[in-house]
Amino acid sequence: MQVVETGRTVIIGAGLGALYAALKLAPHPVVMISPEPLGEGASSAWAQGGVAAAMDPADSPEAHAGDTVSAGAGIVDGAVADQVARAAREHILDLTELGAPFDRTAAGGYVLSREAAHSFARVVRVKGDQAGAEIMKALVAQVRATPSVQVIEGVLATGLEVAEGRVTGVTLARACDQGSAPLTLRGSAVLLAGGGSGGLYALTTNPRRIRGQVIGMAARAGAVIADPEFVQFHPTAIASGEDPAPLATEALRGEGAALINRDGSRFMVAAHPDTELAPRDVVARAVYAQTQAGLAPALDTREALGPRILTLFPGVAEACLRAGIDPATQPIPVAAAAHYHMGGIDTDAEGRASLGNLWACGEAASTGLHGANRLASNGLLEALVYARNCALGIAATLAPDTDPAPEVTLTFEKGGQAPDERAVARLRAAMTSHVGVIRTAGGLRRALTEIARLEATFGTSPTFRNMTATATLIAAAALLREESRGAHFREDFPAAAPDARRSRITLTEALALRRKVAEEEIA
């Protein structure tokens, strides 16, 4: 295999965490590997709600951390929640300096929205529902203007090179339907910031490429994975038939929008005291139950917003109009869709993974902040805090007087194999059917068996094997967790166990369980 050496830090991904880490590493030279043109194809750009931060004088980091711990259903790392909440204000001010055009009041303060399970309005937003896109636009401009950052587009990572427990390089290929022969890029350090795994499900709000590949490649290299069973399903994906599904931001419910069914009944009133602003897992299960019962759940913004939705939430309005829905006069059909992965590559407070010379941040990582149920709008915040933590940790390992590294040149040869889209569709269908909002032992066992079958038949593509690795980890950890906690709901174990604990698992352990299940199914 062709090998390319560089003195640069290699950053896999091009979302908020990747961009912010690249800026915080300056003037240390980095090379960013992005499958799509910079700023496109990243979940960060699709985030609607905003960034959670205690910006109101009546609010506090302690209250923010407390809400985070409560939402996480017993397994949030309290020290992590405290650190992240205390850093939030600083990062909002930093993003403002970098050009993020946050919504401001007439007096110059930040416009703050309240979202589910927050005790205060503390979500800093941009143009109503454009936070992710606008923050990304500002950071992309900064990265483009930073001489120490090289961006290589149209390339994806497919694996990690490891020697003696230490990551020494990244295997890359062209990000096109034809693929390419792989090559290995060796740098001074490796940061994985390539997103979560929502696209492993048939119904998802995630961009097309976000299908667990980065988590899977780390797991295949031997990294420990934490809490993979905790996949958050957003209760108000717009059920318009698009793939991925557009999102109706939670801020709509913060403004007073109501969830109704085809009979006009507000079903959340009987489901939880906080009604539409109940924790996401509660609302997602209620929406899912309405869908399964054929009651056509919908988000009604007519009384709360009326025509104002068209200007206050332009992203939602545009998605509705594409589907022939006028949200000012019609309820918006919704469904629960895979949205955010609380689990991921297990990291410490610096963002270090269990393998040497490897860091991870953003949705690909599991820091202990989100627990079993991510608090709304804590995702972008965690990406910011841990991107800087990773940058500081990586910088501490680099020689201070390193000469500027020359730019990386990659030349790919023909070859390789892209994933078979029919196999990907079958994998996504199995995950939605058996590892979704409601889980059972029988369904999880069927999922593991199907994943094994697909991998055996279509596993020549390393990208597909990364997907099946993450799918295996999610299903195996869900089978092992015989309780219901946060976003993980077992119909056969509906109560929470008395011992709240995080899970940590390797791919070797998950594959052993998968083989055992397959053998028992055959027997």
Coordinates of N, CA and C in Angstrom, one line a residue, residues 49-238:
G49 N -31.2 23.9 16.5 CA -31.5 24.6 17.8 C -30.5 25.7 18.2
G50 N -29.2 25.3 18.3 CA -28.2 26.2 18.7 C -27.2 25.6 19.7
V51 N -26.6 26.5 20.5 CA -25.6 26.1 21.5 C -26.1 26.4 22.9
A52 N -26.1 25.4 23.8 CA -26.6 25.7 25.1 C -25.5 26.4 25.9
A53 N -25.9 27.4 26.6 CA -24.9 28.2 27.5 C -25.7 29.0 28.4
A54 N -25.2 29.1 29.7 CA -25.9 30.0 30.7 C -25.5 31.4 30.5
M55 N -26.2 32.1 29.6 CA -25.9 33.5 29.2 C -26.8 34.5 30.0
D56 N -27.9 34.0 30.5 CA -28.8 34.9 31.2 C -28.2 35.1 32.6
P57 N -28.2 36.3 33.1 CA -27.7 36.5 34.5 C -28.4 35.7 35.6
A58 N -29.6 35.4 35.3 CA -30.4 34.6 36.3 C -30.0 33.1 36.2
D59 N -29.4 32.7 35.1 CA -29.0 31.3 34.9 C -27.6 31.1 35.5
S60 N -27.1 29.9 35.5 CA -25.8 29.6 36.0 C -25.2 28.3 35.4
P61 N -23.9 28.2 35.3 CA -23.3 26.9 34.9 C -23.7 25.8 35.8
E62 N -23.9 26.0 37.0 CA -24.3 25.0 37.9 C -25.7 24.4 37.6
A63 N -26.6 25.3 37.2 CA -28.0 24.9 36.8 C -27.9 24.1 35.5
H64 N -27.1 24.6 34.6 CA -26.9 24.0 33.3 C -26.4 22.5 33.5
A65 N -25.3 22.4 34.3 CA -24.8 21.1 34.6 C -25.8 20.2 35.3
G66 N -26.6 20.8 36.2 CA -27.6 20.0 36.8 C -28.7 19.5 35.9
D67 N -29.1 20.3 34.9 CA -30.0 19.8 33.9 C -29.4 18.7 33.0
T68 N -28.1 18.9 32.7 CA -27.5 17.9 31.9 C -27.4 16.5 32.6
V69 N -27.1 16.6 33.9 CA -27.1 15.3 34.7 C -28.5 14.7 34.8
S70 N -29.5 15.5 35.0 CA -30.9 15.0 35.1 C -31.3 14.4 33.8
A71 N -31.0 15.0 32.7 CA -31.5 14.5 31.4 C -30.8 13.2 31.1
G72 N -29.5 13.0 31.6 CA -28.7 11.9 31.2 C -29.1 10.6 32.0
A73 N -30.1 10.6 32.8 CA -30.7 9.4 33.4 C -29.7 8.6 34.2
G74 N -28.9 9.3 35.0 CA -28.1 8.6 36.0 C -26.7 8.2 35.6
I75 N -26.3 8.4 34.3 CA -24.9 8.0 33.9 C -24.1 9.1 33.3
V76 N -24.5 10.4 33.5 CA -23.6 11.5 33.1 C -22.4 11.6 34.1
D77 N -21.3 11.8 33.6 CA -20.1 12.1 34.4 C -20.2 13.5 34.9
G78 N -20.5 13.7 36.2 CA -20.7 15.0 36.8 C -19.6 16.0 36.6
A79 N -18.4 15.5 36.7 CA -17.2 16.4 36.5 C -17.2 16.9 35.1
V80 N -17.5 16.1 34.1 CA -17.5 16.5 32.7 C -18.6 17.5 32.5
A81 N -19.8 17.2 33.0 CA -20.9 18.2 32.9 C -20.6 19.5 33.5
D82 N -19.9 19.6 34.6 CA -19.5 20.8 35.3 C -18.5 21.6 34.4
Q83 N -17.5 20.8 33.9 CA -16.5 21.5 33.1 C -17.0 22.1 31.8
V84 N -17.9 21.3 31.1 CA -18.5 21.8 29.9 C -19.4 23.0 30.1
A85 N -20.2 22.9 31.1 CA -21.2 24.0 31.4 C -20.4 25.3 31.8
R86 N -19.3 25.2 32.5 CA -18.5 26.3 32.9 C -17.8 27.0 31.7
A87 N -17.5 26.2 30.7 CA -16.8 26.7 29.5 C -17.7 27.2 28.5
A88 N -19.0 27.0 28.6 CA -19.9 27.3 27.6 C -19.9 28.8 27.2
R89 N -20.0 29.7 28.2 CA -20.1 31.1 27.9 C -18.8 31.6 27.1
E90 N -17.7 31.1 27.5 CA -16.4 31.5 26.8 C -16.5 31.1 25.4
H91 N -17.0 30.0 25.1 CA -17.1 29.5 23.7 C -18.1 30.3 22.8
I92 N -19.2 30.7 23.4 CA -20.1 31.6 22.7 C -19.5 32.9 22.4
L93 N -18.7 33.5 23.3 CA -18.0 34.7 23.1 C -17.0 34.6 22.0
D94 N -16.3 33.4 22.0 CA -15.2 33.1 21.1 C -15.9 33.0 19.7
L95 N -17.0 32.3 19.6 CA -17.6 32.1 18.3 C -18.1 33.5 17.7
T96 N -18.6 34.3 18.6 CA -19.0 35.6 18.2 C -17.8 36.4 17.6
E97 N -16.7 36.3 18.3 CA -15.5 37.0 17.7 C -15.1 36.4 16.4
L98 N -15.3 35.1 16.2 CA -15.0 34.5 14.9 C -16.0 34.7 13.8
G99 N -17.1 35.4 14.2 CA -18.0 35.8 13.1 C -19.4 35.1 13.1
A100 N -19.6 34.3 14.1 CA -21.0 33.6 14.2 C -22.0 34.7 14.5
P101 N -23.0 34.9 13.6 CA -24.0 35.9 13.8 C -25.2 35.6 14.6
F102 N -24.9 35.3 15.9 CA -26.0 34.9 16.8 C -27.1 36.0 16.9
D103 N -28.3 35.5 17.1 CA -29.5 36.5 17.2 C -29.3 37.3 18.5
R104 N -29.5 38.6 18.3 CA -29.3 39.5 19.4 C -30.5 40.3 19.7
T105 N -30.7 40.7 21.0 CA -31.8 41.6 21.4 C -31.5 43.0 21.0
A106 N -32.5 43.9 21.1 CA -32.3 45.3 20.8 C -31.2 45.9 21.8
A107 N -31.1 45.4 23.0 CA -30.1 45.8 23.9 C -28.7 45.2 23.7
G108 N -28.6 44.3 22.7 CA -27.3 43.7 22.5 C -27.0 42.4 23.1
G109 N -28.0 41.9 23.9 CA -27.8 40.6 24.5 C -28.1 39.5 23.5
Y110 N -27.9 38.2 23.9 CA -28.2 37.1 23.1 C -29.7 36.7 23.2
V111 N -30.3 36.4 22.1 CA -31.6 35.8 22.1 C -31.5 34.4 22.6
L112 N -32.3 34.0 23.6 CA -32.2 32.7 24.2 C -33.5 31.9 24.1
S113 N -33.4 30.7 23.6 CA -34.6 29.8 23.5 C -34.5 28.8 24.6
R114 N -35.7 28.3 25.0 CA -35.8 27.2 25.9 C -36.1 25.9 25.2
E115 N -35.4 24.9 25.5 CA -35.7 23.6 24.9 C -35.9 22.5 25.9
A116 N -36.3 21.3 25.5 CA -36.7 20.3 26.5 C -35.7 20.0 27.5
A117 N -36.2 19.9 28.8 CA -35.4 19.5 30.0 C -34.5 20.6 30.4
H118 N -34.5 21.8 29.8 CA -33.7 22.9 30.4 C -34.6 23.7 31.4
S119 N -34.0 24.1 32.5 CA -34.8 24.9 33.5 C -34.8 26.3 33.1
F120 N -34.0 26.8 32.2 CA -33.9 28.1 31.7 C -33.9 28.2 30.2
A121 N -34.2 29.4 29.7 CA -34.0 29.6 28.2 C -32.5 29.9 28.1
R122 N -31.8 28.9 27.5 CA -30.3 29.1 27.5 C -29.7 28.6 26.1
V123 N -30.5 28.5 25.1 CA -30.0 28.0 23.8 C -29.8 29.2 22.9
V124 N -28.5 29.5 22.7 CA -28.1 30.6 21.8 C -28.3 30.2 20.4
R125 N -29.1 31.0 19.6 CA -29.4 30.6 18.3 C -29.0 31.6 17.2
V126 N -29.2 31.2 15.9 CA -28.9 32.1 14.8 C -30.1 32.0 13.8
K127 N -30.7 33.1 13.5 CA -31.8 33.2 12.5 C -32.8 32.1 12.8
G128 N -33.2 32.0 14.1 CA -34.2 31.0 14.5 C -33.7 29.6 14.5
D129 N -33.5 29.0 13.3 CA -33.2 27.6 13.2 C -32.0 27.4 12.3
Q130 N -31.1 28.4 12.2 CA -29.9 28.3 11.3 C -28.6 28.3 12.0
A131 N -28.6 27.9 13.3 CA -27.4 28.0 14.1 C -26.2 27.2 13.5
G132 N -26.5 25.9 13.2 CA -25.4 25.0 12.7 C -24.8 25.6 11.4
A133 N -25.7 25.9 10.5 CA -25.2 26.4 9.2 C -24.4 27.7 9.3
E134 N -24.9 28.6 10.1 CA -24.3 29.9 10.2 C -23.0 29.8 11.0
I135 N -22.9 29.0 12.0 CA -21.7 28.9 12.8 C -20.6 28.2 11.9
M136 N -21.1 27.2 11.2 CA -20.1 26.5 10.2 C -19.6 27.4 9.2
K137 N -20.5 28.3 8.6 CA -20.1 29.2 7.6 C -18.9 30.1 8.1
A138 N -19.1 30.6 9.4 CA -18.1 31.5 10.0 C -16.8 30.7 10.2
L139 N -16.9 29.5 10.7 CA -15.6 28.7 10.9 C -14.9 28.3 9.7
V140 N -15.7 28.0 8.6 CA -15.1 27.6 7.3 C -14.3 28.8 6.8
A141 N -14.9 30.0 6.9 CA -14.2 31.2 6.4 C -12.9 31.4 7.2
Q142 N -12.9 31.1 8.5 CA -11.7 31.3 9.3 C -10.6 30.2 8.9
V143 N -11.1 29.0 8.7 CA -10.2 27.9 8.4 C -9.5 28.2 7.0
R144 N -10.3 28.7 6.1 CA -9.8 29.0 4.7 C -8.7 30.1 4.8
A145 N -8.8 30.9 5.8 CA -7.9 32.0 5.9 C -6.7 31.7 6.9
T146 N -6.6 30.5 7.4 CA -5.6 30.1 8.3 C -4.5 29.4 7.6
P147 N -3.3 29.9 7.5 CA -2.2 29.3 6.7 C -1.8 27.9 7.2
S148 N -1.9 27.6 8.5 CA -1.5 26.4 9.0 C -2.4 25.2 8.7
V149 N -3.6 25.5 8.1 CA -4.6 24.4 7.9 C -4.7 24.1 6.4
Q150 N -4.4 22.9 6.0 CA -4.6 22.4 4.7 C -5.9 21.6 4.7
V151 N -6.8 21.8 3.7 CA -8.0 21.0 3.6 C -7.9 20.1 2.3
I152 N -8.2 18.8 2.5 CA -8.2 17.9 1.3 C -9.7 17.4 1.2
E153 N -10.4 17.8 0.2 CA -11.8 17.4 0.0 C -11.9 16.3 -1.0
G154 N -13.1 15.6 -0.8 CA -13.3 14.4 -1.7 C -12.6 13.2 -1.3
V155 N -12.1 13.1 -0.1 CA -11.4 12.0 0.4 C -12.0 11.5 1.8
L156 N -12.1 10.2 2.0 CA -12.6 9.7 3.3 C -11.6 8.7 3.9
A157 N -11.7 8.6 5.2 CA -10.9 7.7 6.0 C -11.6 6.3 6.0
T158 N -10.9 5.3 5.9 CA -11.5 3.9 5.9 C -10.9 3.0 7.0
G159 N -9.8 3.4 7.6 CA -9.2 2.6 8.6 C -8.0 3.3 9.3
L160 N -7.5 2.7 10.4 CA -6.4 3.2 11.2 C -5.3 2.3 11.1
E161 N -4.1 2.8 11.0 CA -2.8 1.9 11.1 C -2.4 2.0 12.5
V162 N -2.2 0.8 13.1 CA -1.8 0.8 14.5 C -0.5 -0.1 14.7
A163 N 0.4 0.4 15.5 CA 1.6 -0.4 15.9 C 1.8 -0.3 17.4
E164 N 1.8 -1.4 18.0 CA 2.1 -1.5 19.5 C 1.2 -0.6 20.3
G165 N -0.1 -0.7 19.9 CA -1.1 0.1 20.7 C -1.2 1.6 20.4
R166 N -0.5 2.0 19.3 CA -0.4 3.4 19.0 C -0.8 3.6 17.5
V167 N -1.6 4.6 17.3 CA -2.0 4.9 15.9 C -0.9 5.6 15.2
T168 N -0.5 5.0 14.1 CA 0.6 5.6 13.3 C 0.2 6.2 12.0
G169 N -1.1 5.9 11.6 CA -1.5 6.5 10.3 C -3.0 6.2 10.0
V170 N -3.5 6.8 9.0 CA -4.9 6.7 8.6 C -5.0 6.2 7.1
T171 N -5.8 5.2 6.9 CA -6.0 4.7 5.5 C -7.1 5.6 4.9
L172 N -6.8 6.0 3.7 CA -7.7 6.9 3.0 C -8.1 6.4 1.6
A173 N -9.2 6.9 1.1 CA -9.6 6.5 -0.3 C -10.4 7.7 -0.8
R174 N -10.6 7.7 -2.1 CA -11.4 8.7 -2.7 C -12.9 8.5 -2.4
A175 N -13.6 9.6 -2.1 CA -15.0 9.6 -1.6 C -15.9 9.7 -2.8
C176 N -15.9 8.7 -3.7 CA -16.7 8.7 -4.9 C -17.3 7.3 -5.1
D177 N -18.3 7.2 -5.9 CA -18.9 5.9 -6.1 C -17.9 4.9 -6.6
Q178 N -16.9 5.3 -7.4 CA -16.0 4.3 -7.9 C -14.9 3.9 -6.8
G179 N -14.8 4.8 -5.8 CA -13.7 4.5 -4.8 C -12.3 4.6 -5.4
S180 N -11.4 4.0 -4.7 CA -10.0 4.0 -5.2 C -9.2 3.0 -4.4
A181 N -8.0 2.7 -4.9 CA -7.1 1.9 -4.1 C -6.7 2.7 -2.8
P182 N -6.6 2.1 -1.7 CA -6.3 2.9 -0.5 C -4.8 3.3 -0.4
L183 N -4.6 4.3 0.4 CA -3.2 4.7 0.7 C -3.2 5.1 2.2
T184 N -2.0 5.1 2.8 CA -1.9 5.4 4.2 C -1.2 6.7 4.4
L185 N -1.8 7.6 5.2 CA -1.3 8.9 5.5 C -0.8 8.9 6.9
R186 N 0.5 9.1 7.2 CA 1.1 9.1 8.5 C 1.4 10.5 8.9
G187 N 0.8 10.9 10.1 CA 1.1 12.3 10.6 C 1.6 12.3 12.0
S188 N 1.6 13.5 12.6 CA 2.2 13.6 13.9 C 1.2 13.2 15.0
A189 N -0.1 13.3 14.7 CA -1.2 12.8 15.6 C -2.4 12.7 14.7
V190 N -3.4 12.0 15.3 CA -4.7 11.8 14.6 C -5.9 12.2 15.4
L191 N -6.7 13.0 14.9 CA -8.0 13.4 15.6 C -9.1 13.0 14.8
L192 N -10.0 12.2 15.4 CA -11.2 11.7 14.7 C -12.4 12.6 15.1
A193 N -12.9 13.3 14.1 CA -14.1 14.2 14.4 C -15.1 14.1 13.2
G194 N -15.4 12.8 12.9 CA -16.1 12.6 11.7 C -17.6 12.2 11.9
G195 N -18.2 12.6 13.0 CA -19.6 12.4 13.1 C -20.1 11.1 13.8
G196 N -21.4 11.0 13.9 CA -22.0 9.9 14.6 C -22.5 8.7 13.7
S197 N -23.7 8.2 13.9 CA -24.1 7.0 13.3 C -25.6 7.0 12.9
G198 N -26.2 8.2 12.9 CA -27.7 8.2 12.7 C -28.1 7.6 11.3
G199 N -27.2 7.7 10.3 CA -27.5 7.2 9.0 C -27.5 5.7 8.9
L200 N -27.2 5.0 10.0 CA -27.3 3.5 10.0 C -28.8 3.1 10.1
Y201 N -29.6 4.1 10.4 CA -31.1 3.8 10.5 C -31.8 4.3 9.2
A202 N -32.9 3.7 8.8 CA -33.6 4.0 7.6 C -34.3 5.4 7.7
L203 N -34.7 5.7 8.9 CA -35.3 7.0 9.2 C -34.3 7.8 10.1
T204 N -33.7 8.9 9.5 CA -32.7 9.6 10.2 C -32.7 11.1 9.8
T205 N -32.2 11.9 10.7 CA -32.0 13.4 10.3 C -30.6 13.7 9.9
N206 N -29.7 12.7 9.9 CA -28.3 12.9 9.7 C -28.0 12.9 8.2
P207 N -26.9 13.7 7.8 CA -26.5 13.6 6.4 C -26.2 12.2 5.9
R208 N -26.1 12.1 4.6 CA -26.0 10.8 4.0 C -24.8 10.0 4.4
R209 N -23.6 10.6 4.6 CA -22.4 9.9 4.9 C -22.3 9.6 6.4
I210 N -23.1 10.1 7.2 CA -22.9 9.9 8.7 C -23.6 8.6 9.1
R211 N -22.8 7.5 8.9 CA -23.3 6.1 9.1 C -22.4 5.3 10.0
G212 N -21.8 6.0 11.0 CA -21.0 5.2 11.9 C -19.6 4.8 11.5
Q213 N -19.1 5.4 10.3 CA -17.8 4.9 9.8 C -16.7 5.2 10.7
V214 N -16.6 6.4 11.3 CA -15.5 6.8 12.1 C -15.4 6.0 13.4
I215 N -16.6 5.8 14.0 CA -16.6 5.0 15.2 C -16.2 3.6 14.9
G216 N -16.7 3.1 13.7 CA -16.4 1.7 13.3 C -14.9 1.5 13.0
M217 N -14.3 2.5 12.4 CA -12.9 2.3 12.1 C -12.0 2.3 13.3
A218 N -12.4 3.1 14.3 CA -11.7 3.2 15.6 C -11.9 1.8 16.3
A219 N -13.1 1.3 16.3 CA -13.4 0.0 16.9 C -12.6 -1.1 16.3
R220 N -12.5 -1.1 14.9 CA -11.8 -2.1 14.2 C -10.3 -2.1 14.5
A221 N -9.8 -0.9 14.9 CA -8.4 -0.8 15.2 C -8.1 -1.2 16.7
G222 N -9.2 -1.4 17.5 CA -9.0 -1.8 18.8 C -9.4 -0.8 19.9
A223 N -9.9 0.3 19.5 CA -10.3 1.4 20.5 C -11.5 0.9 21.3
V224 N -11.5 1.3 22.6 CA -12.7 1.0 23.4 C -13.8 2.0 23.0
I225 N -15.0 1.4 23.0 CA -16.2 2.2 22.6 C -17.1 2.3 23.9
A226 N -17.6 3.5 24.2 CA -18.4 3.7 25.4 C -19.9 4.0 25.0
D227 N -20.8 3.4 25.7 CA -22.3 3.7 25.6 C -22.8 3.6 24.2
P228 N -22.5 2.6 23.4 CA -23.0 2.6 22.0 C -24.5 2.4 21.9
E229 N -25.1 1.8 22.9 CA -26.5 1.5 22.9 C -27.4 2.7 22.9
F230 N -26.8 3.9 23.4 CA -27.6 5.1 23.6 C -27.7 5.9 22.3
V231 N -28.7 5.7 21.5 CA -28.9 6.4 20.3 C -30.2 7.3 20.5
Q232 N -30.0 8.6 20.3 CA -31.2 9.5 20.5 C -32.0 9.6 19.3
F233 N -33.3 9.4 19.4 CA -34.3 9.6 18.4 C -35.0 10.9 18.5
H234 N -34.9 11.8 17.5 CA -35.5 13.1 17.6 C -37.0 12.9 17.3
P235 N -37.9 13.4 18.2 CA -39.3 13.1 18.1 C -40.0 13.9 16.9
T236 N -39.4 14.9 16.4 CA -40.1 15.7 15.4 C -39.3 15.8 14.1
A237 N -38.9 14.7 13.5 CA -38.4 14.7 12.1 C -39.7 14.9 11.3
I238 N -39.5 15.7 10.2 CA -40.7 16.0 9.3 C -40.9 14.7 8.5

